[in-house]
CSV table of C-alpha atoms in Angstrom, one decimal:
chain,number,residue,atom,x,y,z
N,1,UNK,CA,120.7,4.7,-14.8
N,2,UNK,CA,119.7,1.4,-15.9
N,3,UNK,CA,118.3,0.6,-12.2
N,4,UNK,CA,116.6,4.1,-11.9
N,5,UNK,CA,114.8,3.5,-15.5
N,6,UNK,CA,113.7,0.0,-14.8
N,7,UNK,CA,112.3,1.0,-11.4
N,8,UNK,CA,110.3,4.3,-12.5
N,9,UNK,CA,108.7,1.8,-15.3
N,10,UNK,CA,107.5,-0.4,-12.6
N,11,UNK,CA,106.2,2.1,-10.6
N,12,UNK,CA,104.2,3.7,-13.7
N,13,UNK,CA,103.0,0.4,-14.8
N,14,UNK,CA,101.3,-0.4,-11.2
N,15,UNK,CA,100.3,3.6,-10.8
N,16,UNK,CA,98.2,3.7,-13.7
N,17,UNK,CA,95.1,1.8,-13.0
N,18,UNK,CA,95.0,4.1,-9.6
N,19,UNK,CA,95.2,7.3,-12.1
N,20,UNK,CA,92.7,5.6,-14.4
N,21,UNK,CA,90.3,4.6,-11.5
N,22,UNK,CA,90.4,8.4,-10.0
N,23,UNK,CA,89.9,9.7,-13.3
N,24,UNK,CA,86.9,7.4,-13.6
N,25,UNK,CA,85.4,8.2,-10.6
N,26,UNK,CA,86.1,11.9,-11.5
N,27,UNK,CA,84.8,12.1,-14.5
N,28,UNK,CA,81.5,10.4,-13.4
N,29,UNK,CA,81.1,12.8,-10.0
N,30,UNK,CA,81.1,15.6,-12.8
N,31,UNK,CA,78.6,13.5,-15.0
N,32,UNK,CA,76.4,13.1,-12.0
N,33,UNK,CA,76.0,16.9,-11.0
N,34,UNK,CA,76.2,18.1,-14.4
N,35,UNK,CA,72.9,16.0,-14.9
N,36,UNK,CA,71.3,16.8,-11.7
N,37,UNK,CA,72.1,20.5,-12.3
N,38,UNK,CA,70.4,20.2,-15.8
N,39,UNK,CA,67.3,18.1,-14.2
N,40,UNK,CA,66.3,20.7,-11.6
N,41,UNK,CA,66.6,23.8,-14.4
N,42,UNK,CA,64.3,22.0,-16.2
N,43,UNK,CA,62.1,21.5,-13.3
N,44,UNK,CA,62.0,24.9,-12.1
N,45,UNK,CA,61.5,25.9,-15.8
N,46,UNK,CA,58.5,24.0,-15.8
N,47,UNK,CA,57.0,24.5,-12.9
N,48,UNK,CA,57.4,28.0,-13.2
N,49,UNK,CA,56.0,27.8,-16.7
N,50,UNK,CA,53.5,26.4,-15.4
N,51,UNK,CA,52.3,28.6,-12.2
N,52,UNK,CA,52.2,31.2,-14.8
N,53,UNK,CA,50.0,29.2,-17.2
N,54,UNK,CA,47.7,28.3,-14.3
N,55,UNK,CA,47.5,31.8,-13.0
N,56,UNK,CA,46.0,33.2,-16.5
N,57,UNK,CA,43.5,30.3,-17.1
N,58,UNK,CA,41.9,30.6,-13.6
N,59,UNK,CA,41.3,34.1,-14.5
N,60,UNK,CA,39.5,33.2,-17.7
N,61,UNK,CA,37.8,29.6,-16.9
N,62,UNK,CA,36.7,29.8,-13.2
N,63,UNK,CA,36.4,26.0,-12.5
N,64,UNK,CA,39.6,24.9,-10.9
N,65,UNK,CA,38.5,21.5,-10.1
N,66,UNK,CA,37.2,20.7,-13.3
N,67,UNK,CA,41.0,21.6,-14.3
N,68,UNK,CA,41.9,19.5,-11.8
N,69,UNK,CA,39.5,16.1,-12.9
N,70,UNK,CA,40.8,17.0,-16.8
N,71,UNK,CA,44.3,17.1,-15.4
N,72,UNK,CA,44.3,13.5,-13.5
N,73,UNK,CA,42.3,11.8,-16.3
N,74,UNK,CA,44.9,13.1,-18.5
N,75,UNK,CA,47.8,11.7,-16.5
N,76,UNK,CA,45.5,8.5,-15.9
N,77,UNK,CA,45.6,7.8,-19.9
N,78,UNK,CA,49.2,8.7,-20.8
N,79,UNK,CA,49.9,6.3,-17.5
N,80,UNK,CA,47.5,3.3,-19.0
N,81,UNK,CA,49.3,4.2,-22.8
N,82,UNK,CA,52.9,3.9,-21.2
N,83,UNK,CA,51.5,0.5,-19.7
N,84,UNK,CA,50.4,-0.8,-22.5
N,85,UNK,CA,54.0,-0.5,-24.1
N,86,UNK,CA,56.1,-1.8,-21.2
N,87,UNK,CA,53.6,-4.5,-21.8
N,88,UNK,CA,54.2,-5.0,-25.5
N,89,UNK,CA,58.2,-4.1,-25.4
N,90,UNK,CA,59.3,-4.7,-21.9
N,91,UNK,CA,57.7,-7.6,-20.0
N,92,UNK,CA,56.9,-9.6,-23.2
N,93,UNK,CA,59.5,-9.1,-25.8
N,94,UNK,CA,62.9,-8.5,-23.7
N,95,UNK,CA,62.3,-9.4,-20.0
N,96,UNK,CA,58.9,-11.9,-20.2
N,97,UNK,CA,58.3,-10.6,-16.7
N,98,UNK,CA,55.2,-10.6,-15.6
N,99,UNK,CA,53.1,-6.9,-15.7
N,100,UNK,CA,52.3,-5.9,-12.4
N,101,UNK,CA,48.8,-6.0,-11.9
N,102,UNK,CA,47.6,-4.9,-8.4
N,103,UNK,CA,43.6,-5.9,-7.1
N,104,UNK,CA,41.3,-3.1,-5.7
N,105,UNK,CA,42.1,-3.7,-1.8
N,106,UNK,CA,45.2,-2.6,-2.4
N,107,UNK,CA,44.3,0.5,-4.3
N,108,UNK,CA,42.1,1.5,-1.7
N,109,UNK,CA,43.9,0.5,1.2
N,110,UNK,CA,47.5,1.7,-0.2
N,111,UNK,CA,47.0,4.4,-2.9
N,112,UNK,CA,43.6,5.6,-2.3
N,113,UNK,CA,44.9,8.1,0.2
N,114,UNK,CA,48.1,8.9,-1.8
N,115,UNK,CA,45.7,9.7,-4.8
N,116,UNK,CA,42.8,12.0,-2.9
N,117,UNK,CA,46.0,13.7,-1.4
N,118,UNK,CA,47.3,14.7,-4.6
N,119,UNK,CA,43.7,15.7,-6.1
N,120,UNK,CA,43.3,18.5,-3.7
N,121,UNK,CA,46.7,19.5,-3.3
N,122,UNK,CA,46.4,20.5,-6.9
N,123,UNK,CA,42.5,21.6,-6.6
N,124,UNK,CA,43.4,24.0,-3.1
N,125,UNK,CA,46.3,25.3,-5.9
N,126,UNK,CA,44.5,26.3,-8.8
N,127,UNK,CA,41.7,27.5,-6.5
N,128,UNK,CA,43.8,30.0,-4.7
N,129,UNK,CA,44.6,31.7,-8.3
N,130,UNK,CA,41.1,33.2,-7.8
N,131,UNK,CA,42.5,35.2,-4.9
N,132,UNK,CA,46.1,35.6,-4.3
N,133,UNK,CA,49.3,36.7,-6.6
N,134,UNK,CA,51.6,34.7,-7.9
N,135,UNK,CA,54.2,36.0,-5.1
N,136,UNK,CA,52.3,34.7,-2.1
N,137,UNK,CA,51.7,31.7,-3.6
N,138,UNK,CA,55.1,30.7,-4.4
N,139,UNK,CA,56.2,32.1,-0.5
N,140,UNK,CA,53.2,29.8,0.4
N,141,UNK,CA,53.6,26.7,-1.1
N,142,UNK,CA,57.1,26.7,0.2
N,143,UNK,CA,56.1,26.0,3.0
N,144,UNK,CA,55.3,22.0,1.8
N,145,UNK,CA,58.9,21.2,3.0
N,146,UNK,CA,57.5,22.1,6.4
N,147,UNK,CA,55.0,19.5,6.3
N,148,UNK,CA,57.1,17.0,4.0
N,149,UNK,CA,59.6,16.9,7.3
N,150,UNK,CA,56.2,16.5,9.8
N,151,UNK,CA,55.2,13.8,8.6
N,152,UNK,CA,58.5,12.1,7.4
N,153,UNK,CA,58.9,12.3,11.0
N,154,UNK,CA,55.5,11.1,12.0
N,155,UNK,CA,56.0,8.2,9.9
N,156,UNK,CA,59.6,7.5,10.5
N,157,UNK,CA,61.2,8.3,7.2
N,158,UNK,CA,63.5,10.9,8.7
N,159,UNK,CA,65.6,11.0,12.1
N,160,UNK,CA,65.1,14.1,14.3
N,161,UNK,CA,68.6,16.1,14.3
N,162,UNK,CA,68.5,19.9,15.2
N,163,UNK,CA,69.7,21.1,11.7
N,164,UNK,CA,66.4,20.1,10.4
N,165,UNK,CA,64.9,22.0,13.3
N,166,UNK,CA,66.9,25.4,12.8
N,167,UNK,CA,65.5,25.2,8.9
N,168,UNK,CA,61.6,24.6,9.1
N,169,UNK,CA,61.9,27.4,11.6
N,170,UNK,CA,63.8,29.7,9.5
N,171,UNK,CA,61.4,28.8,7.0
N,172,UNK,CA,58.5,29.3,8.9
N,173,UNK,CA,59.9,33.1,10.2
N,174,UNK,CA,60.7,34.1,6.2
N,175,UNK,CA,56.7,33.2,5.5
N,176,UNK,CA,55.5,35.5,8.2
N,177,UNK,CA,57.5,38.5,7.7
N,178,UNK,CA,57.0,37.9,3.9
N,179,UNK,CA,52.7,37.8,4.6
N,180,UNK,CA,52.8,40.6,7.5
N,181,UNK,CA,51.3,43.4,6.7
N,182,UNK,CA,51.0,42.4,3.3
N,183,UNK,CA,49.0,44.6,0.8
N,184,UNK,CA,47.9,41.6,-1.1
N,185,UNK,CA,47.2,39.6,1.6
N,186,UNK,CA,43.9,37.5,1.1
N,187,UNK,CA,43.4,35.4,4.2
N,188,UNK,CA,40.7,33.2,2.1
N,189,UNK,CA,43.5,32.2,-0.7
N,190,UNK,CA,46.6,32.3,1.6
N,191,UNK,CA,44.3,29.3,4.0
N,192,UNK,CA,43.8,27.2,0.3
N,193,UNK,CA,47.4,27.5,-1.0
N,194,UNK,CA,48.3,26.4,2.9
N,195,UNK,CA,45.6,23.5,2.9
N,196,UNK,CA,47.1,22.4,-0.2
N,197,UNK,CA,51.0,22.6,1.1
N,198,UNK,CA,49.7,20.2,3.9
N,199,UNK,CA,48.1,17.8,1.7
N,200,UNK,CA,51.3,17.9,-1.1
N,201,UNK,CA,53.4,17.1,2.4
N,202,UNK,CA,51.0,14.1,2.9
N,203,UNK,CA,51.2,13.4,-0.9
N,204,UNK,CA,54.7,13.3,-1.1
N,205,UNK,CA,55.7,11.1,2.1
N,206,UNK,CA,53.5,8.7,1.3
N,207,UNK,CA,54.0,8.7,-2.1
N,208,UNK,CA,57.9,7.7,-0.7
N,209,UNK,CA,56.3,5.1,1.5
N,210,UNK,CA,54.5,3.4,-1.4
N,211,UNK,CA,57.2,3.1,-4.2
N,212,UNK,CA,59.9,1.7,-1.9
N,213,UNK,CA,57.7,-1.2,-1.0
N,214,UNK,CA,58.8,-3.7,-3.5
N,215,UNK,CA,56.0,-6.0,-3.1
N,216,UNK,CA,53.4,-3.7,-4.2
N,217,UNK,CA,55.0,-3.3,-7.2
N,218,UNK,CA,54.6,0.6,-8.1
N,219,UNK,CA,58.8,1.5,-7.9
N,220,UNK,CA,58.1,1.8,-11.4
N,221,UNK,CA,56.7,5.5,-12.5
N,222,UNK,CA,54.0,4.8,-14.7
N,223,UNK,CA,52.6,1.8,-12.5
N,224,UNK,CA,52.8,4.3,-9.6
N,225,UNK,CA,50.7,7.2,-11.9
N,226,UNK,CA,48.2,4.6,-12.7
């Protein structure tokens, strides 16, 4: 009995950092989808807040890309402001790093396209407001994974398997037999909310191009906005 006790303490004793370790690992798989559950809620919340929102302005101010120029210069500020802080707290007070500052060829040869992509991908959006329902719209604008995967392909970000294949063109068949025959069909607004789906395809893949190249320096969010 002595024997028996002595080995099962043993084999507890080198058992337990294996049970701690799996619980560790457990507990943070649950952390991680928990969060990334919460994350795309408030996504969706917000973007459909925010369809809504744009929907009922267009109707009463009937200047989408003067929306659009408020919109940027908006996002340009809050960008320069959150800057201006890493500057102050970050780089100078707890890392001394220096702030990344990046000269005008590489603006225009590196985010100039990434940045006229993402103006009318929002200015084709709140233009089509004028002329289609919010339904079409959102059955439109789906159809940005399809060009997200073109050009991911075109520029070697993805791998061509036939999975991907079988889902742009189930995507593509759902977005016809949504549109055929549609009662609210507007061929004018359906061609801008498409235009812009392209151009949010473009936006995004390069955007994924530009903020994994380390040397440019815009990894960081706020550098990337500005």
């Amino acid at each position: 009995m002595r024997i028996s006790s002595d080995a099962m303490a043993i084999r507890l004793r080198h058992s337990s950092p294996r049970v701690s370790i799996t619980t560790f690992f457990r507990v943070k798989y649950l952390w991680v989808s928990v969060r990334t559950i919460l994350l795309v809620l408030l996504y969706y919340s917000f973007s459909i807040g925010i369809t809504f929102y744009q929907k009922w302005f267009i109707k009463e101010f009937h200047f989408p890309l003067i929306v659009v120029t408020c919109h940027l210069v908006i996002k340009f500020i809050l960008s320069w402001l959150c800057r201006v802080v890493s500057k102050i707290f970050v780089y100078t007070i707890f890392s001394r790093r220096a702030r990344v500052l990046l000269p005008w060829n590489v603006y225009i040869r590196h985010l100039a396209v990434t940045g006229v992509a993402s103006a009318l991908d929002i200015g084709f959006s709140n233009w089509s407001f004028e002329f289609i329902t919010i339904s079409l719209y959102t059955m439109t604008k789906s159809t940005c994974i399809i060009f997200i995967l073109a050009f991911s392909l075109s520029f070697g970000l993805e791998q061509r398997r036939p999975s991907l294949i079988v889902v742009v063109c189930l995507i593509g068949v759902g977005l016809f037999l949504f549109t055929y025959q549609s009662t609210q069909f507007n061929l004018e607004g359906f061609l801008l909310v498409l235009s812009a789906s392209a151009l949010a395809g473009l936006r995004w893949t390069l955007a994924q191009l530009v903020m994994q190249r380390k040397e440019l320096g815009t990894s960081i969010k706020p550098h990337m906005k500005f």
